Tab-separated table of C-alpha atoms in Angstrom:
chain	number	residue	atom	x	y	z
A	1	MET	CA	94.812	46.049	96.611
A	2	HIS	CA	96.466	46.753	93.300
A	3	VAL	CA	98.059	50.152	92.771
A	4	ILE	CA	99.060	51.402	89.347
A	5	LEU	CA	99.840	54.743	87.807
A	6	TYR	CA	98.870	56.131	84.442
A	7	GLN	CA	100.561	53.640	82.147
A	8	SER	CA	98.835	54.688	78.957
A	9	ALA	CA	100.230	58.210	78.781
A	10	TYR	CA	103.023	60.305	80.236
A	11	ILE	CA	101.727	63.119	82.443
A	12	SER	CA	104.003	66.083	83.100
A	13	SER	CA	103.717	68.368	86.127
A	14	SER	CA	102.596	71.210	83.845
A	15	GLU	CA	99.678	69.038	82.713
A	16	LEU	CA	98.855	67.824	86.203
A	17	LEU	CA	98.599	71.208	87.908
A	18	PRO	CA	95.831	72.731	85.767
A	19	THR	CA	94.011	69.409	85.822
A	20	ILE	CA	94.100	69.381	89.604
A	21	ARG	CA	92.902	72.979	89.792
A	22	ASN	CA	89.907	72.192	87.601
A	23	TYR	CA	88.448	69.641	89.998
A	24	GLY	CA	86.927	69.916	93.412
A	25	ILE	CA	88.534	67.277	95.630
A	26	ILE	CA	91.504	68.261	97.730
A	27	VAL	CA	93.314	65.931	100.115
A	28	ILE	CA	95.063	68.136	102.630
A	29	VAL	CA	98.647	67.536	103.701
A	30	LYS	CA	99.105	65.873	107.038
A	31	LYS	CA	99.848	68.012	110.105
A	32	LEU	CA	100.269	71.358	108.420
A	33	VAL	CA	99.811	74.634	110.255
A	34	SER	CA	97.649	77.124	108.368
A	35	THR	CA	94.084	78.308	108.066
A	36	ILE	CA	91.611	75.875	106.588
A	37	CYS	CA	91.176	77.969	103.465
A	38	ALA	CA	94.907	78.149	102.813
A	39	VAL	CA	95.195	74.442	103.471
A	40	VAL	CA	92.468	73.539	101.014
A	41	ILE	CA	93.747	75.779	98.247
A	42	PHE	CA	97.503	75.565	98.396
A	43	PHE	CA	99.165	72.770	100.300
A	44	ALA	CA	97.877	69.431	99.039
A	45	CYS	CA	100.148	66.411	99.135
A	46	ALA	CA	97.838	63.886	97.513
A	47	VAL	CA	95.232	65.394	95.217
A	48	PRO	CA	92.462	63.274	93.672
A	49	LEU	CA	92.045	64.283	90.060
A	50	LEU	CA	88.277	63.784	90.041
A	51	GLY	CA	85.104	65.862	89.841
A	52	CYS	CA	82.863	64.374	92.508
A	53	ASN	CA	80.086	66.934	92.409
A	54	ALA	CA	79.416	66.264	88.771
A	55	ALA	CA	79.446	62.550	89.505
A	56	GLY	CA	76.581	62.742	91.997
A	57	TYR	CA	78.508	62.836	95.255
A	58	THR	CA	77.245	64.842	98.208
A	59	GLU	CA	80.081	67.157	99.153
A	60	PHE	CA	80.359	68.413	102.722
A	61	ALA	CA	82.272	71.638	103.344
A	62	PRO	CA	85.516	71.486	105.346
A	63	VAL	CA	85.059	71.838	109.100
A	64	ALA	CA	87.712	72.194	111.795
A	65	VAL	CA	88.193	69.127	113.998
A	66	PHE	CA	90.671	68.397	116.799
A	67	SER	CA	92.084	71.943	116.365
A	68	ASP	CA	91.654	74.980	114.138
A	69	ASP	CA	94.357	73.823	111.707
A	70	ILE	CA	92.906	70.354	111.044
A	71	ALA	CA	90.084	70.051	108.500
A	72	PHE	CA	87.591	67.226	107.970
A	73	THR	CA	86.093	66.873	104.496
A	74	ALA	CA	83.831	64.209	103.043
A	75	LYS	CA	82.335	63.398	99.648
A	76	ILE	CA	79.782	60.627	99.883
A	77	MET	CA	77.550	58.789	97.437
A	78	GLY	CA	74.534	57.035	98.918
A	79	ALA	CA	70.916	57.628	99.928
A	80	ARG	CA	71.886	58.151	103.582
A	81	ALA	CA	74.952	60.325	103.061
A	82	ASP	CA	73.697	63.062	105.416
A	83	TYR	CA	73.127	60.595	108.239
A	84	ALA	CA	76.530	58.991	107.759
A	85	TYR	CA	78.248	62.378	107.763
A	86	SER	CA	76.476	63.425	110.962
A	87	ARG	CA	77.562	60.203	112.670
A	88	MET	CA	81.149	60.680	111.523
A	89	LYS	CA	81.308	64.189	112.958
A	90	GLU	CA	79.951	62.908	116.267
A	91	ALA	CA	82.563	60.137	116.383
A	92	ILE	CA	85.392	62.593	115.703
A	93	GLU	CA	84.102	64.896	118.427
A	94	ARG	CA	83.997	62.022	120.928
A	95	ILE	CA	87.546	61.017	120.050
A	96	ASN	CA	88.702	64.595	120.550
A	97	ARG	CA	86.982	64.818	123.938
A	98	GLU	CA	89.093	61.902	125.130
A	99	VAL	CA	92.489	62.621	123.550
A	100	SER	CA	92.775	66.389	123.186
A	101	ALA	CA	96.115	67.546	124.588
A	102	THR	CA	94.817	71.063	125.303
A	103	ASN	CA	91.282	70.461	126.621
A	104	THR	CA	91.603	70.461	130.420
A	105	SER	CA	88.666	68.036	130.771
A	106	SER	CA	90.070	65.429	128.374
A	107	GLU	CA	91.467	62.139	129.629
A	108	LEU	CA	94.749	62.778	127.833
A	109	TYR	CA	95.171	66.146	129.548
A	110	LYS	CA	94.477	64.498	132.908
A	111	PHE	CA	97.052	61.781	132.239
A	112	ASN	CA	99.708	64.242	131.095
A	113	ASN	CA	99.241	66.224	134.286
A	114	ALA	CA	98.928	63.249	136.625
A	115	GLN	CA	101.410	62.391	139.350
A	116	ALA	CA	103.646	59.324	139.257
A	117	GLY	CA	101.619	56.198	140.059
A	118	GLU	CA	98.265	57.961	139.772
A	119	LYS	CA	95.681	55.925	137.875
A	120	VAL	CA	93.732	57.766	135.170
A	121	GLU	CA	90.581	56.180	133.804
A	122	ILE	CA	90.403	56.180	130.003
A	123	GLY	CA	87.509	55.618	127.623
A	124	ARG	CA	87.017	53.390	124.615
A	125	TYR	CA	88.664	55.605	122.017
A	126	PHE	CA	91.638	56.482	124.218
A	127	ASP	CA	92.155	52.806	125.004
A	128	GLU	CA	91.948	51.745	121.363
A	129	LEU	CA	94.420	54.477	120.405
A	130	PHE	CA	96.707	53.444	123.233
A	131	MET	CA	96.709	49.794	122.177
A	132	LEU	CA	97.230	50.630	118.488
A	133	SER	CA	100.075	52.958	119.461
A	134	LYS	CA	101.651	50.198	121.515
A	135	GLU	CA	101.459	47.879	118.495
A	136	TYR	CA	103.088	50.395	116.142
A	137	TYR	CA	105.630	51.474	118.774
A	138	THR	CA	106.771	47.856	118.957
A	139	ALA	CA	106.631	47.263	115.185
A	140	THR	CA	108.794	50.331	114.512
A	141	ASP	CA	111.196	49.716	117.410
A	142	GLY	CA	110.166	53.015	118.964
A	143	ALA	CA	110.329	55.171	115.826
A	144	PHE	CA	106.621	55.860	116.222
A	145	ASN	CA	106.428	57.091	119.792
A	146	PRO	CA	103.417	58.920	121.264
A	147	ALA	CA	105.450	59.337	124.466
A	148	ALA	CA	107.739	61.798	122.668
A	149	ALA	CA	105.504	64.666	123.833
A	150	PRO	CA	108.218	66.095	126.156
A	151	LEU	CA	110.597	66.295	123.186
A	152	ILE	CA	107.920	68.018	121.113
A	153	GLU	CA	107.681	70.625	123.850
A	154	LEU	CA	111.463	70.901	124.214
A	155	TRP	CA	111.983	71.548	120.493
A	156	HIS	CA	108.840	73.724	120.270
A	157	VAL	CA	107.436	71.758	117.317
A	158	ASP	CA	103.849	71.609	118.502
A	159	ALA	CA	101.406	73.432	116.228
A	160	GLN	CA	101.144	76.658	118.204
A	161	SER	CA	104.876	76.952	118.855
A	162	ILE	CA	105.703	76.488	115.181
A	163	ALA	CA	103.207	79.205	114.287
A	164	ASP	CA	104.923	81.524	116.779
A	165	TYR	CA	108.464	80.616	115.743
A	166	ARG	CA	107.820	81.000	112.011
A	167	GLN	CA	106.784	84.582	112.664
A	168	SER	CA	109.859	85.212	114.794
A	169	ASP	CA	113.279	86.554	113.830
A	170	GLY	CA	114.866	85.113	116.955
A	171	THR	CA	115.064	88.414	118.814
A	172	ASP	CA	111.622	88.467	120.404
A	173	GLY	CA	112.336	86.595	123.620
A	174	LEU	CA	111.317	83.131	122.448
A	175	PRO	CA	113.707	80.461	123.757
A	176	GLY	CA	116.449	79.182	121.482
A	177	LEU	CA	117.367	75.619	120.551
A	178	PRO	CA	117.928	73.128	123.395
A	179	THR	CA	121.312	71.858	124.458
A	180	VAL	CA	122.500	68.307	123.856
A	181	ALA	CA	122.227	67.654	127.595
A	182	GLN	CA	118.612	68.836	127.646
A	183	VAL	CA	117.779	66.516	124.747
A	184	GLN	CA	119.351	63.517	126.472
A	185	ASP	CA	117.632	64.255	129.794
A	186	THR	CA	114.254	64.604	128.074
A	187	LEU	CA	114.744	61.483	125.961
A	188	GLU	CA	114.985	59.434	129.146
A	189	VAL	CA	111.325	60.147	130.016
A	190	CYS	CA	109.983	59.333	126.535
A	191	ASP	CA	109.569	55.589	127.131
A	192	PHE	CA	106.126	54.538	125.938
A	193	SER	CA	106.631	51.032	127.303
A	194	ALA	CA	106.891	52.426	130.840
A	195	ILE	CA	103.181	53.322	130.878
A	196	GLU	CA	101.111	50.697	132.678
A	197	ARG	CA	97.588	49.738	131.573
A	198	THR	CA	95.272	47.975	134.007
A	199	VAL	CA	91.718	46.675	133.666
A	200	GLU	CA	89.406	46.621	136.693
A	201	GLY	CA	85.984	45.271	135.843
A	202	ASP	CA	84.629	47.293	132.933
A	203	LYS	CA	87.066	50.179	133.488
A	204	VAL	CA	90.526	50.743	132.008
A	205	TYR	CA	93.259	52.796	133.680
A	206	ILE	CA	96.758	53.894	132.751
A	207	SER	CA	99.507	55.194	135.010
A	208	LYS	CA	103.128	56.283	134.721
A	209	PRO	CA	106.205	55.815	136.927
A	210	ASP	CA	107.442	59.355	136.275
A	211	ALA	CA	105.245	62.449	136.326
A	212	ARG	CA	107.220	63.915	133.406
A	213	ILE	CA	105.951	61.235	130.988
A	214	LYS	CA	103.364	62.642	128.581
A	215	LEU	CA	101.479	61.375	125.542
A	216	ASP	CA	100.640	63.000	122.225
A	217	PHE	CA	98.488	61.074	119.745
A	218	GLY	CA	99.003	63.631	116.959
A	219	GLY	CA	100.770	61.034	114.818
A	220	ILE	CA	97.859	58.581	114.792
A	221	ALA	CA	94.606	60.191	116.004
A	222	LYS	CA	93.564	61.539	112.596
A	223	GLY	CA	94.152	58.209	110.900
A	224	TYR	CA	92.271	56.440	113.682
A	225	ALA	CA	89.353	58.850	113.251
A	226	VAL	CA	89.314	58.145	109.502
A	227	ASP	CA	89.078	54.415	110.220
A	228	LYS	CA	86.113	55.055	112.529
A	229	CYS	CA	84.458	57.030	109.732
A	230	VAL	CA	84.953	54.072	107.402
A	231	ASP	CA	83.185	51.819	109.921
A	232	ILE	CA	80.219	54.200	109.802
A	233	LEU	CA	80.178	54.142	105.999
A	234	ASP	CA	79.859	50.361	106.222
A	235	GLU	CA	76.826	50.713	108.505
A	236	TYR	CA	75.000	53.058	106.135
A	237	GLU	CA	75.682	51.035	102.980
A	238	ILE	CA	77.462	53.891	101.243
A	239	SER	CA	78.537	52.962	97.724
A	240	SER	CA	81.442	55.378	97.280
A	241	ALA	CA	83.151	58.070	99.359
A	242	LEU	CA	86.298	60.107	99.914
A	243	ILE	CA	87.063	60.826	103.582
A	244	ASP	CA	89.894	63.161	104.525
A	245	ILE	CA	91.171	64.564	107.806
A	246	SER	CA	94.059	66.886	106.954
A	247	GLY	CA	95.884	64.551	104.629
A	248	ASN	CA	94.710	61.237	106.073
A	249	ALA	CA	92.646	60.188	103.067
A	250	TYR	CA	90.506	57.108	102.596
A	251	PHE	CA	89.120	56.053	99.204
A	252	TYR	CA	85.944	54.062	99.828
A	253	GLY	CA	84.483	51.804	97.172
A	254	ASP	CA	84.812	52.427	93.451
A	255	TYR	CA	84.981	55.935	92.069
A	256	MET	CA	81.638	56.554	90.371
A	257	GLY	CA	82.486	59.645	88.357
A	258	GLY	CA	83.498	58.252	84.991
A	259	LYS	CA	81.999	55.912	82.431
A	260	ASN	CA	85.063	53.701	82.214
A	261	GLU	CA	87.023	54.697	85.315
A	262	SER	CA	86.391	53.051	88.682
A	263	ASN	CA	89.739	53.844	90.311
A	264	TRP	CA	90.601	56.933	92.332
A	265	ASN	CA	93.184	59.034	90.476
A	266	VAL	CA	95.598	60.805	92.824
A	267	GLY	CA	98.447	63.258	92.258
A	268	ILE	CA	101.404	63.295	94.698
A	269	VAL	CA	102.953	66.692	95.309
A	270	SER	CA	106.672	67.422	95.279
A	271	PRO	CA	108.211	67.728	98.760
A	272	ARG	CA	110.183	70.764	97.693
A	273	PRO	CA	108.951	74.012	96.083
A	274	ARG	CA	110.021	75.086	92.637
A	275	SER	CA	111.997	78.266	92.243
A	276	GLY	CA	113.270	80.577	89.538
A	277	ASP	CA	110.534	83.197	89.320
A	278	GLY	CA	110.287	84.166	92.975
A	279	LEU	CA	107.086	82.191	93.473
A	280	VAL	CA	106.648	79.172	95.696
A	281	ARG	CA	105.257	76.333	93.619
A	282	ARG	CA	104.898	72.669	94.260
A	283	GLY	CA	104.976	70.459	91.186
A	284	TYR	CA	103.292	67.072	91.104
A	285	VAL	CA	105.690	64.181	90.732
A	286	CYS	CA	103.301	61.404	89.776
A	287	ALA	CA	99.711	60.406	89.216
A	288	ALA	CA	98.429	57.230	90.870
A	289	SER	CA	95.325	55.145	90.242
A	290	LEU	CA	94.145	53.578	93.508
A	291	VAL	CA	91.609	50.791	93.814
A	292	GLY	CA	89.060	51.652	96.510
A	293	GLY	CA	89.365	50.370	100.049
A	294	VAL	CA	92.692	51.983	100.921
A	295	SER	CA	94.112	54.975	102.735
A	296	ALA	CA	97.011	57.170	101.627
A	297	VAL	CA	98.890	59.313	104.156
A	298	THR	CA	101.927	61.545	103.659
A	299	SER	CA	104.350	62.890	106.260
A	300	GLY	CA	107.301	65.149	105.559
A	301	ASP	CA	109.631	67.840	106.805
A	302	TYR	CA	108.278	70.560	104.541
A	303	MET	CA	105.021	71.851	106.003
A	304	ARG	CA	105.432	72.105	109.749
A	305	TYR	CA	108.780	73.644	110.614
A	306	TYR	CA	110.573	76.806	111.671
A	307	VAL	CA	114.080	78.206	111.207
A	308	ARG	CA	116.100	79.225	114.265
A	309	ASP	CA	119.783	80.173	114.383
A	310	GLY	CA	119.990	79.295	110.697
A	311	VAL	CA	118.816	75.720	111.284
A	312	TYR	CA	115.718	74.214	109.650
A	313	ILE	CA	113.715	72.495	112.429
A	314	PRO	CA	110.919	70.167	111.190
A	315	HIS	CA	108.235	68.774	113.497
A	316	ILE	CA	109.160	65.087	113.208
A	317	ILE	CA	111.451	63.854	115.997
A	318	GLY	CA	113.878	60.987	115.385
A	319	LYS	CA	114.640	58.143	117.773
A	320	ASP	CA	117.681	60.094	119.010
A	321	GLY	CA	115.414	62.864	120.295
A	322	VAL	CA	116.445	65.309	117.564
A	323	PRO	CA	114.304	66.583	114.652
A	324	ILE	CA	114.991	64.734	111.406
A	325	GLY	CA	117.750	66.284	109.309
A	326	VAL	CA	119.385	67.915	112.338
A	327	ARG	CA	122.550	66.946	114.242
A	328	TYR	CA	124.930	68.563	116.684
A	329	ASP	CA	128.300	69.566	115.190
A	330	ASP	CA	130.834	69.203	118.005
A	331	ALA	CA	133.523	71.092	116.116
A	332	ALA	CA	131.245	74.044	115.417
A	333	GLY	CA	129.516	73.783	118.784
A	334	LYS	CA	126.016	74.125	117.356
A	335	TRP	CA	123.092	72.356	115.720
A	336	VAL	CA	123.331	72.029	111.928
A	337	ASN	CA	121.294	70.483	109.110
A	338	THR	CA	122.471	67.217	107.530
A	339	TYR	CA	120.371	67.197	104.320
A	340	GLU	CA	120.344	63.391	104.437
A	341	ASN	CA	116.903	62.807	105.923
A	342	VAL	CA	113.644	61.557	104.450
A	343	ILE	CA	111.798	64.649	103.267
A	344	SER	CA	108.550	62.925	102.312
A	345	ALA	CA	106.999	59.514	102.947
A	346	THR	CA	103.660	58.370	101.550
A	347	VAL	CA	102.220	55.126	102.915
A	348	ILE	CA	99.326	53.250	101.292
A	349	GLY	CA	97.372	50.582	103.155
A	350	LYS	CA	93.967	49.475	104.383
A	351	SER	CA	94.207	51.107	107.827
A	352	SER	CA	94.557	54.891	107.922
A	353	ALA	CA	95.795	54.718	111.523
A	354	GLN	CA	98.600	52.388	110.461
A	355	CYS	CA	99.470	54.569	107.458
A	356	ASP	CA	99.465	57.630	109.715
A	357	ALA	CA	101.832	56.096	112.253
A	358	LEU	CA	104.099	54.482	109.675
A	359	SER	CA	104.510	57.572	107.491
A	360	THR	CA	105.890	59.370	110.550
A	361	ALA	CA	108.049	56.396	111.528
A	362	VAL	CA	109.601	56.177	108.051
A	363	CYS	CA	110.656	59.822	108.282
A	364	ALA	CA	112.070	59.182	111.748
A	365	VAL	CA	114.214	56.144	110.866
A	366	GLY	CA	115.580	57.296	107.512
A	367	PHE	CA	115.550	56.170	103.913
A	368	ASP	CA	116.886	52.601	103.929
A	369	GLU	CA	115.431	51.550	107.274
A	370	GLY	CA	112.105	53.122	106.309
A	371	LYS	CA	112.015	51.152	103.087
A	372	ALA	CA	112.712	47.902	104.961
A	373	LEU	CA	110.047	48.744	107.542
A	374	LEU	CA	107.296	49.105	104.930
A	375	GLN	CA	108.418	45.974	103.115
A	376	ASN	CA	108.376	43.931	106.333
A	377	LEU	CA	104.838	45.105	107.110
A	378	GLY	CA	103.585	44.491	103.567
A	379	LEU	CA	102.707	48.131	102.913
A	380	LYS	CA	103.116	50.178	99.757
A	381	GLY	CA	104.638	53.617	99.578
A	382	LEU	CA	106.922	56.274	98.183
A	383	ILE	CA	109.944	57.660	100.040
A	384	PHE	CA	111.847	60.783	98.996
A	385	SER	CA	115.166	62.150	100.234
A	386	GLU	CA	117.109	65.078	98.835
A	387	LYS	CA	118.956	62.827	96.378
A	388	ARG	CA	116.721	59.878	95.539
A	389	PHE	CA	113.358	58.209	95.863
A	390	THR	CA	112.232	54.632	96.234
A	391	ILE	CA	108.981	52.855	95.429
A	392	ILE	CA	107.787	50.141	97.809
A	393	GLY	CA	105.333	47.574	96.477
A	394	ASP	CA	103.737	47.238	93.059
A	395	VAL	CA	103.496	50.968	92.387
A	396	ALA	CA	104.607	52.319	89.012
A	397	LEU	CA	105.877	55.890	89.235
A	398	TYR	CA	106.185	58.405	86.426
A	399	ALA	CA	108.580	61.234	87.283
A	400	THR	CA	108.374	64.461	85.315
A	401	GLY	CA	111.327	65.568	83.241
A	402	ASP	CA	111.682	68.825	85.152
A	403	TYR	CA	111.048	67.439	88.635
A	404	ASP	CA	112.112	70.272	90.912
A	405	GLY	CA	115.815	69.983	90.132
A	406	TYR	CA	116.227	66.516	91.666
A	407	ARG	CA	118.374	64.604	89.194
A	408	ALA	CA	119.822	61.850	91.403
A	409	TYR	CA	116.676	59.947	92.357
A	410	GLU	CA	116.764	56.238	91.751
A	411	ARG	CA	114.593	53.151	91.921
A	412	VAL	CA	115.995	51.079	94.807
């Protein structure tokens, strides 16, 4: 895949924003907590600058999948678009039945609540997710870790907890931040490699040596579901499509909306809001032209977070068991922000599941290690910190002159 950006003309953020508003395709930011309507209108991280309806695409309205805050949208060109869409919805529903963390009848719920040594039978989708997670857990040296579920609970960075905490002033009885000792104790039971998988005939089972071990596939399930949707598009001989599950976007085939344009044009949103007039605005830092057959996924610290005791707590947990951009100050005796973390990572590749897992892993390991990780795996991407950005792979980036006050970014 070859990725380029608009090389024929400079595009400023003031030009990008009205252009984006004038068209109908929105790629929703990964893992955000909001209503579907608010998600679709306001918080895009990668926004295709295309008018699919006018181009002859069948557009399917956003529907909630996995949970109320995750939206599935599709724009499909082909004689059997309706059939393909119906099959995709069914596949997503089957995946959710197996790996929902809150559905008491799901296999994931049963595993998370199983006793030590108890075997839990898992289905096809669970098993495929488990094996992919094992691959990416190993490739990232544990930075992508579905077994971090106990830490997610400890820091209250699951979707519902963040919704509660963001509406809280800290005086309503909700628990405060954990202690260092609690973090270390919890980290000990977040070993994904400790989970045993066994095959008996045509059945697959997993078990755990400690009942406290739990799994959460939130960092890969949406990307995996997108990949399954792409398989269905192949079956129905679809010529062109845009599939999106809350920011896990896949650009299928050539874009068919323009006479001389076959690439998918995408705007990447700034990871920090603009200020100055009291309004929260997110400028667009670049416009990319993607050849079809790739996924683009963004993770960051800026959509799913809460503030407690003056500390900004994002949902992404680092390998040390602490949310990115947070550390314990021994002298002050409290948690503080470091302002040195990755604030946004976009990964571009052929597998949406891989892009999903790796965008989270890059945030977890930090700027330089994240850059090396993508390079070693042959993936393309963009990584932003508070002071700089880097471009991985053959991606040309055009930064706007008034890019949100960040003056120290550099090409590494």
